Structure formats: C-alpha cells, structure tokens
Amino acid sequence: MQKVDIAISYYGKPYQTMVTLFSLLEHSRDYVDKIYLSIEKKQPYRDAWEGVCKIKEIFEKRGLIIVHPERFVPWMSDVNPNGLDETTRLSLRYQYALEKTDKPYLLICHNDMLYRRDLIGPMLQRFAEASANLVGVGRIGQCWNCSAFFAKKCNPETFEQYKPTQEELLRQMDEYPTPREQRDRKLVQEGFIHPLPECRLNEYACLIDVDLYRQSTIPNGPVPYFGGVWDGSDTAAAWFRYSYLHGLKIQNFYYEEYADHAPFSAVSNGNDADNNRFIYEDIERQAREYMIKHYHPDEYSTATKLQIAKMVAEKKIDKWYSKLRNRLKR
C-alpha cells in the first residue's frame, strides 16, 4: 500500500487538531506514515501552546513530528519570493514537510477537519489514472469569493475552459461584488486573468506530488512556493496559477464527500474563531466533547501536566516582565 505523509499547520485549536488527527487516522491509518505538525510562532491564545504538549503525548507514538519554524513566516506577500534563505523558506506554511518528506505524495490539510471516510485512497487513485504532470488533487477554487461563479460562468470543473476577457471579469465584479473584490480587481487590471484570481488548490485537504512540486518550484523551477501568496489573496493561489501556466495539471476533488471543514462552527468557517475568543472557546468546547466521546479522554501523564504548568508559569512571567518594561518606558 502506498504510504503518504501529512502536513498540518497549527494555529491554535488544539482540540480541533486532535479530532482532525484522530478521525484521519481512523479512516486512513494504513496510508499514513509521518505527520508533520508545524507550530506557527505566533498563536491566537495561550492555551494553544498548552495544547501542543497534549497533542505530542497522544500522537508522537503515531508518527507525529512537531516542527517549530525558526521564524514567523506563515506566507509570503510576494508572488515570486526568490532568493529566500533556508530558514525563511522552511518557515513558510507547509514548506518544511514538502521539502523533508521521503514519500512521493504529501497530504496537506487544515487542523479543523473531521474525516468521515478515507479520502487518501481515492486521491491516490486519481494520480494512478491520470496522465503525466498531475501535481495536485483537491478542491479547486474559492468560488465563494469569485464573481465568475456567481455569474454562473465558472466552477471547479470548468475553470480550464472559462477564459474571459479582462473587460468581462471587471464587469462581473461590478455586478457581483465579493469580499476580496478590491484585491482581485487589482490583479485582473494587472493582467492576472486566467486562471482567475480566486482559483487555487484548497489547503483544507489536498494531495501533492512531491517530486513534481520540487522540480517546478523555486529554485529548481519558476513556480512560487505553495505558501507564497499575493498580498491579500490566499494560500496556494499564486502556486496554482504558475503551476497551471507552466503545464502542470491540478485535478478537482470534492473533499466534502469525505470530510467536513470547521465541523463545530455554525458557518463552517475556521477564520472567525481566530479573531473572536467567544467563538473560539465554544468551538473548542464542542471539539473536546467530541474527542472524549469518540476517541480519547482528556487526560494526560504527569510529565505532560508538569510541562504545561511550567509553560503557563513562563508565559505569566513573560507577561509580567513585558508590563514592567512598558511601565519603565513611560
């Protein structure tokens, strides 16, 4: 059986992360070897750091590798980030796993997923049946942000066929404004017309051909990194565009038949929780209850409890010193 590695970027949501990993392994364990959990240096809330200790205890024996990037570089604003030193490059979202895995395929996924069926097997089957140059399989397009979708001109299955003029796209934006209209309009005016600005391979759950990725991305090829984006756009939009323009194929795969994104959110949106403590705590509470009911009690070893206590104490001291320094500056 073909083994794959997993890449997850950790930005808060410890209980949702554990549900993601438990449910993924429940349905796809035979395919999974290593899990790269990349911890972003900036976290939304303190309990996110405490959650790392819990995740490590439960999943390290299941192939988990905790990655602490040396810099905080979740993405690059530059569409073509040439000349990055290794430390910065490996700090890009998912890049460490994309460079370090020894597997031919890497599953990239969010840390707020609930898997209901195995999707790795069907994704691998797509690669087995495809012609050459298939670099990625997953849900194509952020159609909910795209005027062409609301104009009923384009969808994930037809993005290759729909090749509008610049004037047509700008007219659609007037008629069907979207949340990122200003940024998308600027890109279209600069000539970024096809693929459309909101076309990407969604990172919620997608499978990447590692060798093709490495051959085509900087410095070996002209394609920007998966984590290198246009300022104001989203992860992998720039990678998607330049991969497509340089002859690589990306195939649509509706992950919704196999998994739910942000299952504990009323609007299936993970971003709201990052900026709203009330929403965050409510979603985490539901994820914790789900984990206890289906997978694992929220109980940990003495060593982990001591590590968490030490971490909390250090954070309190850091906060106290920060307040003291601010007072002394006045």
Coordinates of C-alpha atoms in Angstrom, one line a residue:
M1 CA 0.0 0.0 0.0
Q2 CA 1.3 3.5 -0.9
K3 CA 2.3 5.5 2.1
V4 CA 1.9 9.2 2.3
D5 CA 3.0 11.9 4.8
I6 CA 0.7 14.5 6.3
A7 CA 1.3 18.3 6.6
I8 CA -0.7 20.4 9.0
S9 CA -0.1 24.0 10.1
Y10 CA -1.0 24.6 13.7
Y11 CA -2.5 27.9 14.6
G12 CA -4.5 27.4 17.8
K13 CA -7.4 24.9 18.1
P14 CA -5.7 22.1 20.0
Y15 CA -8.9 20.0 20.4
Q16 CA -9.9 20.5 16.8
T17 CA -6.4 19.5 15.8
M18 CA -6.7 16.3 17.8
V19 CA -10.1 15.5 16.3
T20 CA -8.6 16.1 12.9
L21 CA -5.8 13.6 13.6
F22 CA -7.9 11.0 15.3
S23 CA -10.5 11.0 12.5
L24 CA -7.9 11.0 9.8
L25 CA -6.1 8.0 11.3
E26 CA -9.4 6.3 12.0
H27 CA -10.2 6.1 8.3
S28 CA -6.8 6.3 6.6
R29 CA -4.3 4.9 9.0
D30 CA -3.0 2.3 6.6
Y31 CA -1.9 5.1 4.2
V32 CA -0.3 7.4 6.8
D33 CA 3.4 7.3 7.8
K34 CA 4.6 10.6 9.3
I35 CA 2.6 13.6 10.4
Y36 CA 4.3 17.0 10.2
L37 CA 2.6 19.4 12.6
S38 CA 4.2 22.8 12.0
I39 CA 3.7 25.1 15.0
E40 CA 3.4 28.8 14.0
K41 CA 5.4 31.0 16.3
K42 CA 2.5 33.4 16.7
Q43 CA -0.6 31.8 18.3
P44 CA -4.1 33.3 18.8
Y45 CA -4.4 32.3 22.5
R46 CA -2.2 30.9 25.3
D47 CA -4.0 27.6 25.6
A48 CA -2.8 26.8 22.0
W49 CA 0.7 26.4 23.4
E50 CA -0.6 24.1 26.2
G51 CA -2.4 22.1 23.5
V52 CA 0.9 21.3 21.8
C53 CA 2.0 19.3 24.9
K54 CA -1.2 17.3 24.8
I55 CA -1.0 16.6 21.1
K56 CA 2.6 15.5 21.4
E57 CA 1.8 13.0 24.1
I58 CA -1.1 11.4 22.2
F59 CA 0.2 11.3 18.7
E60 CA 4.0 11.2 18.9
K61 CA 3.8 7.4 19.0
R62 CA 1.6 7.5 16.0
G63 CA 4.2 9.1 13.8
L64 CA 3.8 12.8 14.8
I65 CA 6.7 15.1 14.1
I66 CA 6.5 18.5 15.8
V67 CA 8.1 21.3 13.8
H68 CA 8.9 24.7 15.3
P69 CA 9.9 27.0 12.4
E70 CA 12.7 29.4 13.5
R71 CA 10.8 32.4 12.1
F72 CA 7.2 33.5 11.8
V73 CA 6.6 33.4 8.1
P74 CA 3.1 31.8 7.5
W75 CA 3.2 33.1 3.9
M76 CA 5.0 35.5 1.7
S77 CA 3.3 38.6 0.3
D78 CA 5.5 38.5 -2.8
V79 CA 4.1 36.3 -5.6
N80 CA 7.6 35.3 -6.6
P81 CA 9.7 35.0 -3.5
N82 CA 13.2 34.5 -5.0
G83 CA 16.3 34.1 -3.0
L84 CA 14.9 33.0 0.3
D85 CA 17.4 31.6 2.8
E86 CA 16.7 28.1 4.1
T87 CA 15.5 29.3 7.5
T88 CA 12.9 31.6 6.0
R89 CA 11.9 29.2 3.3
L90 CA 11.2 26.4 5.7
S91 CA 9.1 28.7 7.8
L92 CA 6.6 29.1 5.0
R93 CA 3.4 27.3 5.6
Y94 CA 3.7 23.5 4.7
Q95 CA 7.2 24.0 3.1
Y96 CA 9.1 22.0 5.7
A97 CA 7.1 18.9 5.0
L98 CA 7.2 19.5 1.3
E99 CA 11.0 19.5 1.4
K100 CA 11.6 16.9 4.1
T101 CA 9.2 14.1 3.3
D102 CA 10.6 11.0 1.8
K103 CA 7.2 9.9 0.4
P104 CA 6.1 10.5 -3.2
Y105 CA 2.8 12.2 -2.0
L106 CA 2.0 14.6 0.8
L107 CA -1.5 15.3 2.1
I108 CA -1.9 18.9 3.1
C109 CA -4.8 19.6 5.4
H110 CA -6.2 22.2 7.9
N111 CA -6.2 21.5 11.6
D112 CA -10.0 21.8 11.9
M113 CA -11.3 18.9 9.8
L114 CA -13.5 15.9 10.7
Y115 CA -12.9 13.0 8.4
R116 CA -15.9 10.6 7.8
R117 CA -14.3 8.4 5.2
D118 CA -10.9 7.6 3.8
L119 CA -10.1 10.2 1.1
I120 CA -6.4 9.4 0.6
G121 CA -7.1 6.2 -1.3
P122 CA -9.4 7.8 -3.8
M123 CA -7.0 10.7 -4.2
L124 CA -4.1 8.3 -4.9
Q125 CA -6.4 6.6 -7.4
R126 CA -6.7 9.9 -9.3
F127 CA -2.9 10.0 -9.6
A128 CA -2.7 6.4 -10.8
E129 CA -5.3 7.0 -13.5
A130 CA -4.0 10.4 -14.6
S131 CA -1.8 11.3 -17.5
A132 CA 1.6 13.0 -16.8
N133 CA 2.2 16.3 -15.0
L134 CA -0.6 15.9 -12.4
V135 CA 0.8 17.8 -9.4
G136 CA -2.2 18.2 -7.1
V137 CA -5.6 16.7 -6.4
G138 CA -8.2 18.5 -4.2
R139 CA -11.0 21.0 -4.1
I140 CA -10.3 23.7 -6.8
G141 CA -11.3 27.3 -6.4
Q142 CA -12.6 29.6 -3.7
C143 CA -15.7 30.0 -5.7
W144 CA -17.5 31.7 -2.8
N145 CA -15.1 34.7 -3.3
C146 CA -15.4 34.7 -7.1
S147 CA -17.7 36.9 -9.2
A148 CA -17.5 34.5 -12.2
F149 CA -19.0 31.7 -10.1
F150 CA -22.0 33.9 -9.1
A151 CA -22.4 34.9 -12.7
K152 CA -22.7 31.1 -13.4
K153 CA -19.7 31.3 -15.8
C154 CA -17.2 29.1 -13.9
N155 CA -16.9 26.3 -11.3
P156 CA -14.3 23.9 -10.1
E157 CA -14.9 21.5 -13.0
T158 CA -14.8 24.2 -15.8
F159 CA -12.1 26.5 -14.7
E160 CA -9.8 25.4 -17.6
Q161 CA -12.5 26.1 -20.2
Y162 CA -13.7 29.5 -18.9
K163 CA -11.2 32.1 -20.3
P164 CA -12.9 35.5 -20.2
T165 CA -11.5 38.9 -21.3
Q166 CA -10.3 41.4 -18.8
E167 CA -13.3 43.6 -19.5
E168 CA -15.7 40.7 -18.9
L169 CA -14.1 40.0 -15.5
L170 CA -14.2 43.6 -14.4
R171 CA -17.8 43.9 -15.4
Q172 CA -18.7 40.8 -13.4
M173 CA -17.0 42.3 -10.4
D174 CA -19.3 45.3 -10.7
E175 CA -22.4 43.1 -10.9
Y176 CA -21.3 40.5 -8.3
P177 CA -19.1 42.2 -5.7
T178 CA -17.2 39.8 -3.4
P179 CA -15.3 40.2 -0.1
R180 CA -11.9 40.4 -1.9
E181 CA -13.2 42.4 -4.8
Q182 CA -10.6 45.2 -4.4
R183 CA -7.6 42.9 -4.4
D184 CA -9.0 40.7 -7.2
R185 CA -9.8 43.8 -9.3
K186 CA -6.2 45.0 -9.0
L187 CA -4.9 41.6 -10.0
V188 CA -7.2 41.5 -13.1
Q189 CA -6.2 45.0 -14.0
E190 CA -2.5 43.9 -13.8
G191 CA -3.3 41.1 -16.3
F192 CA -3.9 38.1 -13.9
I193 CA -6.9 36.9 -15.9
H194 CA -6.7 33.1 -16.3
P195 CA -6.6 31.2 -14.1
L196 CA -8.9 33.6 -12.2
P197 CA -7.5 35.3 -9.1
E198 CA -9.5 33.1 -6.7
C199 CA -8.5 29.8 -8.3
R200 CA -6.4 27.7 -6.0
L201 CA -6.0 24.2 -4.7
N202 CA -7.7 24.4 -1.3
E203 CA -5.5 23.5 1.5
Y204 CA -8.4 22.1 3.6
A205 CA -7.5 18.7 2.1
C206 CA -5.3 18.2 -1.0
L207 CA -2.7 15.7 -2.1
I208 CA 0.6 16.9 -3.7
D209 CA 3.0 15.0 -6.0
V210 CA 6.2 15.8 -4.1
D211 CA 8.7 15.3 -6.9
L212 CA 6.8 17.4 -9.4
Y213 CA 6.4 20.1 -6.7
R214 CA 10.1 20.2 -6.0
Q215 CA 11.1 20.2 -9.7
S216 CA 8.7 23.1 -10.6
T217 CA 9.1 25.4 -7.6
I218 CA 11.9 27.9 -6.9
P219 CA 14.9 27.4 -7.1
N220 CA 14.5 24.4 -9.5
G221 CA 11.7 25.9 -11.5
P222 CA 9.7 29.2 -12.0
V223 CA 6.7 28.4 -9.7
P224 CA 6.4 30.1 -6.3
Y225 CA 6.1 28.0 -3.2
F226 CA 2.7 26.7 -2.1
G227 CA 2.9 29.1 0.9
G228 CA 3.9 32.1 -1.3
V229 CA 0.8 34.2 -2.0
W230 CA -0.3 37.5 -3.4
D231 CA -0.8 40.1 -0.7
G232 CA -4.4 39.9 0.2
S233 CA -5.2 36.7 -1.6
D234 CA -5.0 33.2 -0.1
T235 CA -2.6 30.3 0.4
A236 CA -1.6 28.5 -2.9
A237 CA -3.4 30.9 -5.3
A238 CA 0.0 32.0 -6.7
W239 CA 1.3 28.5 -6.8
F240 CA -1.8 27.2 -8.5
R241 CA -1.6 29.9 -11.2
Y242 CA 2.0 29.5 -12.1
S243 CA 1.9 25.7 -11.9
Y244 CA -1.0 25.7 -14.4
L245 CA 0.7 28.2 -16.7
H246 CA 3.8 26.0 -16.8
G247 CA 2.0 22.9 -17.9
L248 CA 1.2 21.2 -14.7
K249 CA -2.2 19.7 -14.0
I250 CA -4.4 20.2 -11.0
Q251 CA -7.5 18.0 -10.7
N252 CA -10.7 18.8 -8.8
F253 CA -11.7 16.5 -6.0
Y254 CA -14.7 17.3 -3.8
Y255 CA -13.4 16.6 -0.3
E256 CA -16.9 17.4 1.1
E257 CA -17.9 13.8 0.3
Y258 CA -15.3 12.6 2.7
A259 CA -14.8 15.2 5.4
D260 CA -16.2 18.4 7.0
H261 CA -14.2 21.6 7.3
A262 CA -14.8 23.5 10.6
P263 CA -17.4 21.0 11.7
F264 CA -18.1 22.7 15.0
S265 CA -18.6 26.1 13.5
A266 CA -22.2 27.2 12.8
V267 CA -20.9 28.7 9.5
S268 CA -18.3 26.1 8.6
N269 CA -15.7 28.8 8.8
G270 CA -12.4 28.5 10.8
N271 CA -11.3 32.1 10.5
D272 CA -14.0 33.6 12.7
A273 CA -12.6 31.7 15.7
D274 CA -9.1 33.2 15.3
N275 CA -10.4 36.7 15.9
N276 CA -13.2 36.1 18.4
R277 CA -12.4 34.5 21.8
F278 CA -16.1 33.6 22.5
I279 CA -16.4 31.7 19.2
Y280 CA -13.0 30.1 19.7
E281 CA -13.9 28.7 23.1
D282 CA -17.3 27.5 22.0
I283 CA -15.8 25.6 19.1
E284 CA -13.0 24.1 21.2
R285 CA -15.5 23.0 23.8
Q286 CA -17.5 21.1 21.2
A287 CA -14.3 19.6 19.7
R288 CA -13.2 18.5 23.2
E289 CA -16.6 16.8 23.9
Y290 CA -16.5 15.1 20.5
M291 CA -12.9 13.8 21.2
I292 CA -13.9 12.4 24.6
K293 CA -17.0 10.7 23.3
H294 CA -15.4 9.2 20.2
Y295 CA -11.6 8.9 20.7
H296 CA -9.8 9.7 23.9
P297 CA -10.3 11.0 27.4
D298 CA -8.9 14.5 28.1
E299 CA -6.4 13.0 30.5
Y300 CA -2.6 13.2 30.3
S301 CA 0.5 12.0 32.0
T302 CA 2.1 13.7 35.0
A303 CA 5.1 14.7 32.8
T304 CA 2.8 16.4 30.3
K305 CA 0.9 18.2 33.2
L306 CA 4.2 19.4 34.6
Q307 CA 5.3 20.6 31.2
I308 CA 2.0 22.6 30.8
A309 CA 2.3 24.1 34.3
K310 CA 5.9 25.2 33.5
M311 CA 4.7 26.7 30.2
V312 CA 1.9 28.6 31.9
A313 CA 4.3 29.9 34.6
E314 CA 6.8 31.1 31.9
K315 CA 4.1 32.8 30.0
K316 CA 2.9 34.6 33.1
I317 CA 6.5 35.7 33.9
D318 CA 7.0 36.9 30.3
K319 CA 3.7 38.9 30.6
W320 CA 4.8 40.4 33.9
Y321 CA 8.2 41.5 32.5
S322 CA 6.5 42.9 29.5
K323 CA 4.2 45.1 31.6
L324 CA 7.2 46.1 33.8
R325 CA 9.2 47.2 30.7
N326 CA 6.3 49.2 29.4
R327 CA 5.9 51.0 32.7
L328 CA 9.7 51.8 32.9
K329 CA 9.5 53.3 29.4
R330 CA 6.9 55.9 30.5

